[in-house]
Coordinates of C-alpha atoms in Angstrom, one line a residue:
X1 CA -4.7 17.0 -15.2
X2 CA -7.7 15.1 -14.5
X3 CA -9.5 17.1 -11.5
X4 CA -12.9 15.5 -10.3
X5 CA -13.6 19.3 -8.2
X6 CA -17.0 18.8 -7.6
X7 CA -16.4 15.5 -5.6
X8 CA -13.2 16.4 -5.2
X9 CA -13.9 19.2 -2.8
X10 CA -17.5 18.3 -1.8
X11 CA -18.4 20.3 1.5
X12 CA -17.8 18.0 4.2
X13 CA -21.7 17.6 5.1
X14 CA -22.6 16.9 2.1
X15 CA -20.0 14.2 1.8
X16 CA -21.6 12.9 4.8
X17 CA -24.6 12.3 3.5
X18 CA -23.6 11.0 0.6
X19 CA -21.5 8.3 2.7
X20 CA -24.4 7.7 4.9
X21 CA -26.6 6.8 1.9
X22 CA -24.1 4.5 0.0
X23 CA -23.4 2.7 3.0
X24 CA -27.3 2.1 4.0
X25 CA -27.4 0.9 0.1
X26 CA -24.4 -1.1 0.7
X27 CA -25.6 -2.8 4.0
X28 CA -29.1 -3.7 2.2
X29 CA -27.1 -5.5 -0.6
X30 CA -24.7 -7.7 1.5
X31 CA -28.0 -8.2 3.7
X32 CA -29.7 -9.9 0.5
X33 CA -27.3 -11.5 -1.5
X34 CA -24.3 -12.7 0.9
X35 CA -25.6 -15.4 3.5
X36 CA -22.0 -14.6 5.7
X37 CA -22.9 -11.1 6.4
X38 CA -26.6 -11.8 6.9
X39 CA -25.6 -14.6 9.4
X40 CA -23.3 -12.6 11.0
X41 CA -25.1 -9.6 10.9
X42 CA -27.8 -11.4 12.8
X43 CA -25.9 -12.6 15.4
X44 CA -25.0 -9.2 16.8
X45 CA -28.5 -8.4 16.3
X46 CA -28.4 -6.1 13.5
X47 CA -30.5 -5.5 10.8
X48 CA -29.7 -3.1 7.6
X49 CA -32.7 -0.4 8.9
X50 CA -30.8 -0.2 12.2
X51 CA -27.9 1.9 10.3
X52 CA -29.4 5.0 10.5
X53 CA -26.5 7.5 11.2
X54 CA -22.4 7.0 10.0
X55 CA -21.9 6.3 13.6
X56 CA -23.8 3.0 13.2
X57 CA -21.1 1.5 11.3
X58 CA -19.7 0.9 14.0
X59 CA -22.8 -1.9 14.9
X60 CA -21.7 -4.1 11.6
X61 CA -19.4 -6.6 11.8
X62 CA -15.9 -6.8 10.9
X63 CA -14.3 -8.7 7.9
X64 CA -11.0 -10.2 8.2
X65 CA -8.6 -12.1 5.6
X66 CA -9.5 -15.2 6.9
X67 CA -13.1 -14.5 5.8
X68 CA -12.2 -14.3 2.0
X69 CA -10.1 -17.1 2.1
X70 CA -12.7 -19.2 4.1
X71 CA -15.3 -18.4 1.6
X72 CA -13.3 -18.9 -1.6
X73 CA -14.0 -18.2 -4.5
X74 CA -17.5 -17.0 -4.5
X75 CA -18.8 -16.8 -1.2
X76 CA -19.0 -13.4 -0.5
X77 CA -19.8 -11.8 -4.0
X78 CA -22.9 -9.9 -3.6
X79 CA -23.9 -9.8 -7.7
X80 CA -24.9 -12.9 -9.7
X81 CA -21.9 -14.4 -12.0
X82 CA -23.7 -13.0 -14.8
X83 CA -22.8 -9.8 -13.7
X84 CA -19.2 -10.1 -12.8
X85 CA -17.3 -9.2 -15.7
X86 CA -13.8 -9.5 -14.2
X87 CA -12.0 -11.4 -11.9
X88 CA -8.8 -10.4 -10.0
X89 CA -6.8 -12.3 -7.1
X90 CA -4.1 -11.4 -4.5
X91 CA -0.7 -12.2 -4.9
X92 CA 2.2 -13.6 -2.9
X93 CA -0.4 -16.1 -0.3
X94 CA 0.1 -19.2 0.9
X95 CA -3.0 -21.6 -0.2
X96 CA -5.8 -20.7 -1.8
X97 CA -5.8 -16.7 -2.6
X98 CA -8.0 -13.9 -2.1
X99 CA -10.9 -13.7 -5.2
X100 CA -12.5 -10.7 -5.9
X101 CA -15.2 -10.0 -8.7
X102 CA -16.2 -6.4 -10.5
X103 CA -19.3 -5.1 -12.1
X104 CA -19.3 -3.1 -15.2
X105 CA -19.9 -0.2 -12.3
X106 CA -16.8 -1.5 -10.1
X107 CA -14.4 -1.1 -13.1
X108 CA -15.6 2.3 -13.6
X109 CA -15.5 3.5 -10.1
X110 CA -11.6 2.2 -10.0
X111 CA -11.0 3.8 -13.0
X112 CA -12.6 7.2 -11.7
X113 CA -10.8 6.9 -8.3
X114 CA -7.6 5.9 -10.3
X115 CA -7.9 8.8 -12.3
X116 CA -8.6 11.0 -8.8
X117 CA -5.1 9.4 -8.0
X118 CA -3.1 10.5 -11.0
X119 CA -4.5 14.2 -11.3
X120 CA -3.0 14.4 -7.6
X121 CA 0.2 13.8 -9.2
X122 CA -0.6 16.5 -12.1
X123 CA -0.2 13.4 -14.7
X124 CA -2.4 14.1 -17.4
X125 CA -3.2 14.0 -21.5
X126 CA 0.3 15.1 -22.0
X127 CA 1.8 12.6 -20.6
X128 CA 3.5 9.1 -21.3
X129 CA 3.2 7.0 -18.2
X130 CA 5.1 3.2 -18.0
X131 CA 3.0 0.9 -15.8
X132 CA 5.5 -1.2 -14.0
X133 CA 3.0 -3.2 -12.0
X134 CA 2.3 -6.6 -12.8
X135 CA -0.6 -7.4 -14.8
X136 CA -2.3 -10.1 -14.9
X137 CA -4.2 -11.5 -11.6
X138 CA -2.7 -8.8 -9.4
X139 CA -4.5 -5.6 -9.5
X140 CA -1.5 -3.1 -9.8
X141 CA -1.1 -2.8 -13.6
X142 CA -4.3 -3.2 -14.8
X143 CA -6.1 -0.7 -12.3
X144 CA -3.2 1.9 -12.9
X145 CA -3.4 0.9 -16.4
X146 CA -7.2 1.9 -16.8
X147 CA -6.8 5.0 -14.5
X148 CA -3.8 6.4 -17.0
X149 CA -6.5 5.6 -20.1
X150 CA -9.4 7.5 -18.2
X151 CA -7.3 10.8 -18.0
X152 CA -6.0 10.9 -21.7
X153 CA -2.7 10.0 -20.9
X154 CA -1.0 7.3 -22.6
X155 CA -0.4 4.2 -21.1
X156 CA 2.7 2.1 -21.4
X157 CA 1.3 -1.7 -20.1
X158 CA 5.3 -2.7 -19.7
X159 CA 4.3 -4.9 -16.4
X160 CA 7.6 -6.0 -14.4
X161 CA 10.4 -7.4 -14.8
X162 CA 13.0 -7.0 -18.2
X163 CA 14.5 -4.0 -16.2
X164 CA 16.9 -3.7 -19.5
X165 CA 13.8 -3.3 -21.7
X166 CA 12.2 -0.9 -19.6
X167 CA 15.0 1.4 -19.4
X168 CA 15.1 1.3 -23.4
X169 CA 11.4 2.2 -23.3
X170 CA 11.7 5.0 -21.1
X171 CA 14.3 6.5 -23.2
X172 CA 13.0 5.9 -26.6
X173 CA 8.8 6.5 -25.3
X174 CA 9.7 9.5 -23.5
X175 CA 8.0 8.1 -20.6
X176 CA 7.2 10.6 -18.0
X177 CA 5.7 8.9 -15.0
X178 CA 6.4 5.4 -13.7
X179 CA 4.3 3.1 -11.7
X180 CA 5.1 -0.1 -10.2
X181 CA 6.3 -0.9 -6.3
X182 CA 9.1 1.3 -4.4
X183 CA 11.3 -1.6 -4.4
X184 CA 11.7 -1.7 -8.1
X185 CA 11.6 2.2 -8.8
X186 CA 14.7 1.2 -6.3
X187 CA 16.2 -1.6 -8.9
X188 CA 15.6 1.2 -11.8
X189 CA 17.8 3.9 -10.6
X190 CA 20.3 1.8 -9.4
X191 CA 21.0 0.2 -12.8
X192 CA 21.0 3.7 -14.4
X193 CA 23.4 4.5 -11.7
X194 CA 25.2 1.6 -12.6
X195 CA 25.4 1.9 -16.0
X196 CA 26.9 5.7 -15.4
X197 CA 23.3 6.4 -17.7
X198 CA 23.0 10.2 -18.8
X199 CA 20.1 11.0 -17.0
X200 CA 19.3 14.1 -19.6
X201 CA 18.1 11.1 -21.9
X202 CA 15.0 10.4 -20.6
X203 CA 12.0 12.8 -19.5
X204 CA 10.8 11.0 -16.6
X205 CA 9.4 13.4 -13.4
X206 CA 6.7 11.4 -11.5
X207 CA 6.4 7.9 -10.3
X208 CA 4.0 6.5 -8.3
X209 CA 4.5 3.7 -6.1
X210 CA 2.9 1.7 -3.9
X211 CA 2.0 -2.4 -2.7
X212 CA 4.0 -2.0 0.0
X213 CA 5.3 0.3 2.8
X214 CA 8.5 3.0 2.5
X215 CA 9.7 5.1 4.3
X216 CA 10.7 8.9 3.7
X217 CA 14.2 7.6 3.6
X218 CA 13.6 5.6 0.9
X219 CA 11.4 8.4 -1.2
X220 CA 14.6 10.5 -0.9
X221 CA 17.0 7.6 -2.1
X222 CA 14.3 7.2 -5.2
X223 CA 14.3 10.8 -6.1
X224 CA 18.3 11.3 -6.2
X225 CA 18.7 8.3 -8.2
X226 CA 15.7 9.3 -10.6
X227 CA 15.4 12.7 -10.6
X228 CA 11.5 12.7 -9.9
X229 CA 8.9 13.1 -7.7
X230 CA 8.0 10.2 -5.8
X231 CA 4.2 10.1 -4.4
X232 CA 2.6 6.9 -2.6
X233 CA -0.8 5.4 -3.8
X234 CA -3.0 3.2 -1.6
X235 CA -5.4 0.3 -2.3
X236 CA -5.6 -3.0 -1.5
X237 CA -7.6 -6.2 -3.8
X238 CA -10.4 -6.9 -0.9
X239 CA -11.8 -3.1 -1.3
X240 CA -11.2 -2.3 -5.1
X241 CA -6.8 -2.4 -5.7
X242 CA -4.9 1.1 -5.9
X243 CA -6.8 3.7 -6.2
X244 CA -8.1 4.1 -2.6
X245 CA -6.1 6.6 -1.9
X246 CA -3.3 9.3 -2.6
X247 CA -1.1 11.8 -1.9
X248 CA -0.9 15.2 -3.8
X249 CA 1.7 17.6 -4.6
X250 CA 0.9 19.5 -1.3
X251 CA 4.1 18.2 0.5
X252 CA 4.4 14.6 1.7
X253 CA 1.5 15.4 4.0
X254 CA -0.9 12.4 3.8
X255 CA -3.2 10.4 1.5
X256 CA -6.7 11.7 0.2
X257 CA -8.7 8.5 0.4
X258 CA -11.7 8.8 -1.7
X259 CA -14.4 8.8 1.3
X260 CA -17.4 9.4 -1.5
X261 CA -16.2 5.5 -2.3
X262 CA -14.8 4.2 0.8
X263 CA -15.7 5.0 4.5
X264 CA -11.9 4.6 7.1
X265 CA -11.9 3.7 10.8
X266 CA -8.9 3.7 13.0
X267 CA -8.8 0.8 15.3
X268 CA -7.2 -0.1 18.5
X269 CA -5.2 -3.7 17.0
X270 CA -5.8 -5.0 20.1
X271 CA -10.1 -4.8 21.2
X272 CA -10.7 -3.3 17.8
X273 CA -12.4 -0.3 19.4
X274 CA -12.3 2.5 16.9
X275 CA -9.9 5.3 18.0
X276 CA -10.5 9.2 17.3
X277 CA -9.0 11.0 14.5
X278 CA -5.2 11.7 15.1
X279 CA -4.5 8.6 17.1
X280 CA -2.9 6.0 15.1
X281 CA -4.2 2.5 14.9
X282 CA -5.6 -0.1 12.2
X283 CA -7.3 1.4 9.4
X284 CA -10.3 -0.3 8.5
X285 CA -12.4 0.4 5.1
X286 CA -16.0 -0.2 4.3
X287 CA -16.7 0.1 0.9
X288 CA -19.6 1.9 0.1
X289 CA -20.1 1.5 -3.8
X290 CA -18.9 -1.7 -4.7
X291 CA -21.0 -4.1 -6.4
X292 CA -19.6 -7.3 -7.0
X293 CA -17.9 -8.0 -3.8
X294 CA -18.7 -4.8 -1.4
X295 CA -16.4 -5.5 2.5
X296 CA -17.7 -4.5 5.4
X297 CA -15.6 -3.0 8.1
X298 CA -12.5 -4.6 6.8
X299 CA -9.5 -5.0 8.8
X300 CA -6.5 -4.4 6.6
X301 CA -3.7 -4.5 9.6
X302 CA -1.9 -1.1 8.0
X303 CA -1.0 1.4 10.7
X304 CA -1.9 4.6 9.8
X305 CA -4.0 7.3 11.5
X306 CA -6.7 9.9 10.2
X307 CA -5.1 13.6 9.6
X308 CA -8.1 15.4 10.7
X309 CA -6.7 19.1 9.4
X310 CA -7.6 20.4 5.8
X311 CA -4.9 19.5 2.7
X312 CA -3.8 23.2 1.4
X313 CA -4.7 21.3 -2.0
X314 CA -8.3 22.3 -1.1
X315 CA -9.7 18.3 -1.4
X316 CA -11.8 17.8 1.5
X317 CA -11.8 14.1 1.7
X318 CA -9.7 12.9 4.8
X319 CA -5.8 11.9 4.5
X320 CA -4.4 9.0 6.0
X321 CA -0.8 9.2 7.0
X322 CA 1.8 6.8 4.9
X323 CA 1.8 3.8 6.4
X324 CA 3.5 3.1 9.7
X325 CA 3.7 -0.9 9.1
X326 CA 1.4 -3.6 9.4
X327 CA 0.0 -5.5 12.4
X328 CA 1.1 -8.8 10.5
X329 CA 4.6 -7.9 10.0
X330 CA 5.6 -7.2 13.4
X331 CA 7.8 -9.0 14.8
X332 CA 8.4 -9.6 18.5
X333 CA 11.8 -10.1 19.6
X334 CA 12.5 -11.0 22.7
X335 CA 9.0 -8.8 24.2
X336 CA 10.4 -5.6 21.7
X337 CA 7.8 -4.6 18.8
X338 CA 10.3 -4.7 15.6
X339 CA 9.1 -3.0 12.0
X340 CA 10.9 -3.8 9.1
X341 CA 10.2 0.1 8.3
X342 CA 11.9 1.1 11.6
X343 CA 15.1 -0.7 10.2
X344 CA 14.7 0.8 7.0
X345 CA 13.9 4.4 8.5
X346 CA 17.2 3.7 10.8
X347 CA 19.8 2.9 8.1
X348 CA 18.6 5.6 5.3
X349 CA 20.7 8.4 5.3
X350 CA 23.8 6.9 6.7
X351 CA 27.1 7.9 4.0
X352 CA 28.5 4.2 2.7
X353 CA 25.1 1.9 2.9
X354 CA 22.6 1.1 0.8
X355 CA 18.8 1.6 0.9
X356 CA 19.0 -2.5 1.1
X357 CA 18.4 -4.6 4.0
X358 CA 17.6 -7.8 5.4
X359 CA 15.5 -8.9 9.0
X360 CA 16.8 -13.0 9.8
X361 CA 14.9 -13.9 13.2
X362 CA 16.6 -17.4 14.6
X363 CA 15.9 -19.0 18.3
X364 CA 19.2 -20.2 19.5
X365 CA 19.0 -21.7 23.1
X366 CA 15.1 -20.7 24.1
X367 CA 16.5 -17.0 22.8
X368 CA 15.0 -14.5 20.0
X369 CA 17.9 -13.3 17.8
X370 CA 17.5 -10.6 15.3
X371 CA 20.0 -11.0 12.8
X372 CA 19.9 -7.7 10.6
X373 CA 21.8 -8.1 6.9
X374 CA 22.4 -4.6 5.5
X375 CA 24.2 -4.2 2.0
X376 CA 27.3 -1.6 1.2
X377 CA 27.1 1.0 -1.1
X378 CA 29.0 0.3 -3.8
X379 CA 31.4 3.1 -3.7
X380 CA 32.7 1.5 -0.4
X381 CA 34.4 -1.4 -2.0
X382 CA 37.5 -0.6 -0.2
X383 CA 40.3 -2.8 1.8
X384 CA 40.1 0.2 4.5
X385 CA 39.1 -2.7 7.6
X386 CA 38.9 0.6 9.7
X387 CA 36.9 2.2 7.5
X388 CA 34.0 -1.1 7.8
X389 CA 34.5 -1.6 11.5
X390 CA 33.3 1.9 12.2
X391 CA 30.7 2.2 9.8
X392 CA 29.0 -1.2 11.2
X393 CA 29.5 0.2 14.6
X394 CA 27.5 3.6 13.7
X395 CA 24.7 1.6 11.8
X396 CA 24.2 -0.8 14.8
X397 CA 23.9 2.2 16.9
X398 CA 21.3 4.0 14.4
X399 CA 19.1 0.3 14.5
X400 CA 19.8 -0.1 18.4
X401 CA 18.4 3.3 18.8
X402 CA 15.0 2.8 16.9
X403 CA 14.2 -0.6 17.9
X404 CA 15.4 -0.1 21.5
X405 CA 16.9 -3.7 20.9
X406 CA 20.9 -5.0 20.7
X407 CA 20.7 -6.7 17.1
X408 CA 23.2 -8.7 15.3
X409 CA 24.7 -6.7 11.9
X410 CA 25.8 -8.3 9.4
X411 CA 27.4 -6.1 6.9
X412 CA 26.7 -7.6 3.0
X413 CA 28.2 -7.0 -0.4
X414 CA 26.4 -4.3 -2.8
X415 CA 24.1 -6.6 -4.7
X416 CA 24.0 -9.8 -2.6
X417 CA 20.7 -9.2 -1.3
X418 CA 18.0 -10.4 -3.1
X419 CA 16.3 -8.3 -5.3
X420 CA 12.6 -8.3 -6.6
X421 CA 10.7 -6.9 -9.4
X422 CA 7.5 -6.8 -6.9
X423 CA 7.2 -6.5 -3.3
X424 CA 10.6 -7.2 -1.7
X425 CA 11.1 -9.4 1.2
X426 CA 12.0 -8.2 4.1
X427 CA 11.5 -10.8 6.8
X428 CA 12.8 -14.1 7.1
X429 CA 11.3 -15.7 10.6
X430 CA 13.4 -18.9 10.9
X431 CA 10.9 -19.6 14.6
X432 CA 7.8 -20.5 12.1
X433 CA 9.7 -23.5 11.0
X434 CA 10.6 -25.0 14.8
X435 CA 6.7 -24.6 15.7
X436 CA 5.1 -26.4 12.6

């Protein structure tokens, strides 16, 4: 397995030090070479030979969503065009998307923190590993692409989508890992399931999944159906794609974000004060070794919070918990706070329903309803009316309980809820349509 143990384990002061100089490096170059940070930088009164401690991160200001889209598609690149040598762009935005460019450097710092990623998973030159994210503008497959080529392992550039194909491939490859979105590794194991596939066909024991938030319920679901471990990445395009962080085979107990590469805060959503370690909040990344578009202090809305206790695994970078949700897909109904993931977390587990679900918010007469579509397994395909009226009383019970909020069930066929090779949706807001 790829093991970077130098860096990897670096003694917690010297990591500091290292941060402290990257980031002075980092503030000098956005100082220069991007006229929004300078501007902005100004007008709090701040100047690049002010950071003179980590703590003075704190002084810089924040970058937001808004800010990439407002200065599209080369406003806040800090190299010249003639040294961006890629270009990659969100996915799934309204308007125009999020544009970020990588040095020669940038592509081999993903591939190195990529390659930190996969030796926490133990993939390494023996293994055959099927890259399930799309390629293309999105950064999943080509970041996890380059990460499985930097460890020796051989890579598999399948994208999504053709789920037929990519179960022939698996068999016939002898793939071993899998990486593409937690939805899909989903879609996967339910058409083996489907299909009654012998399972002793194919070789597969990791995956890696990521893009979007799941919940332990749904890592267990993925595991029966595939026989494998399941382990969550973490990135995001504005600070580099996946690759920011990772968890390891010490337990589902957190992700190592690379902090020699990328320095977290947890905020307060609300006054964006940053919160101690332990608290959860917003993370927020600097990145501290990117070239071609480096973010300062960005706000990312994933809930998460800092484990401050050392990983068994003996890495001494800090682990961020999975993610709770994001601060841009809560819903509030009716003064509640509502997560998709608390839905999800609710209904895992229960005998006769599907990992599959569905949140339909409606205003009917001035008043927030939270419609909540949940599939049947298929094994309950069944005339028993008894059988149905009890189950859909004990799920409504499991949601109630979580959300602290009466919601309306609605009980779907196995398969009628839309499926998705990427990141699934899980929210339709009907209320965005009476207000535009």
């Amino acid at each position: 397995m790829y093991w970077n143990k130098p860096v990897e384990t670096m003694e917690r002061g010297m990591l500091e030090q290292l941060q402290l100089e990257r980031l002075q490096e980092t503030v000098r170059r956005v100082y220069k070479n991007v006229p929004v940070y300078r501007q902005r930088m100004q007008e709090k009164g701040v100047s690049p030979e002010d950071i003179k401690t980590l703590k003075d991160l704190r002084l810089l200001p924040f970058t937001q969503k808004t800010d990439l889209r407002d200065n599209y598609p080369y406003g806040l690149f800090a190299a010249p065009q003639s040294e961006i040598v890629r270009v990659h762009a969100s996915s799934g935005t309204t308007g125009k998307p999020i544009v970020a460019g990588y040095t020669a450097h940038d592509l081999q710092v993903w591939s190195e923190v990529v390659a930190r990623c996969l030796g926490c998973a133990h993939v390494g030159k023996k293994d055959t590993v099927q890259v399930s994210y799309g390629y293309g503008l999105f950064t999943g497959g080509l970041g996890l692409h380059y990460g499985v080529e930097k460890v020796g392992a051989k890579a598999v550039p399948t994208s999504a989508g053709n789920t037929h194909r990519q179960l022939m491939l698996m068999e016939d490859l002898g793939t071993t890992a899998i990486a593409c979105t937690p939805s899909y590794a989903l879609m996967i194991g339910e058409a083996l399931r489907d299909e009654g596939f012998d399972m002793s066909r194919i070789k597969l024991t990791t995956g890696i999944f990521g893009a979007e938030p799941w919940t332990e319920g749904m890592r267990d679901e993925i595991e029966k159906l595939l026989g494998i471990r399941a382990l969550d990445i973490y990135g995001l395009t504005e600070t580099i794609g996946p690759g920011v962080a990772m968890e390891c085979l010490e337990g589902h107990n957190g992700l190592h974000m690379w902090e020699d590469h990328f320095i977290p805060e947890i905020l307060d959503p609300d006054t964006g004060e940053a919160l101690p370690d332990g608290e959860m909040g917003e993370l927020c990344i600097t990145t501290i070794t990117k070239e071609g578009m480096p973010t300062l202090r960005y706000r990312t809305h994933d809930l998460t919070r800092i484990i401050p206790e050392p990983c068994p695994c003996g890495r001494t970078h800090k682990r961020i918990m999975r993610l709770h949700g994001r601060t841009d897909d809560m819903l509030i109904i009716r003064g509640v706070n509502v997560f998709p993931s608390q839905v999800e977390a609710a209904i895992m587990g229960i005998p006769g329903i599907a990992p599959r679900y569905l949140l339909v918010v409606e205003r009917i007469n001035n008043l927030d309803v939270l419609e909540v579509q949940v599939e049947l397994a298929p094994e309950l395909l069944s005339d028993e009316v008894r059988r149905v009226e009890q189950l859909s009383r004990d799920v409504s019970r499991a949601i109630e309980q979580v959300l602290g909020l009466g919601v309306k069930l609605r009980l779907v066929s196995p398969g009628s809820i839309e499926r998705s090779e990427g990141k699934s949706k899980r929210v339709v807001d009907k209320r965005t349509a009476l207000t535009q």
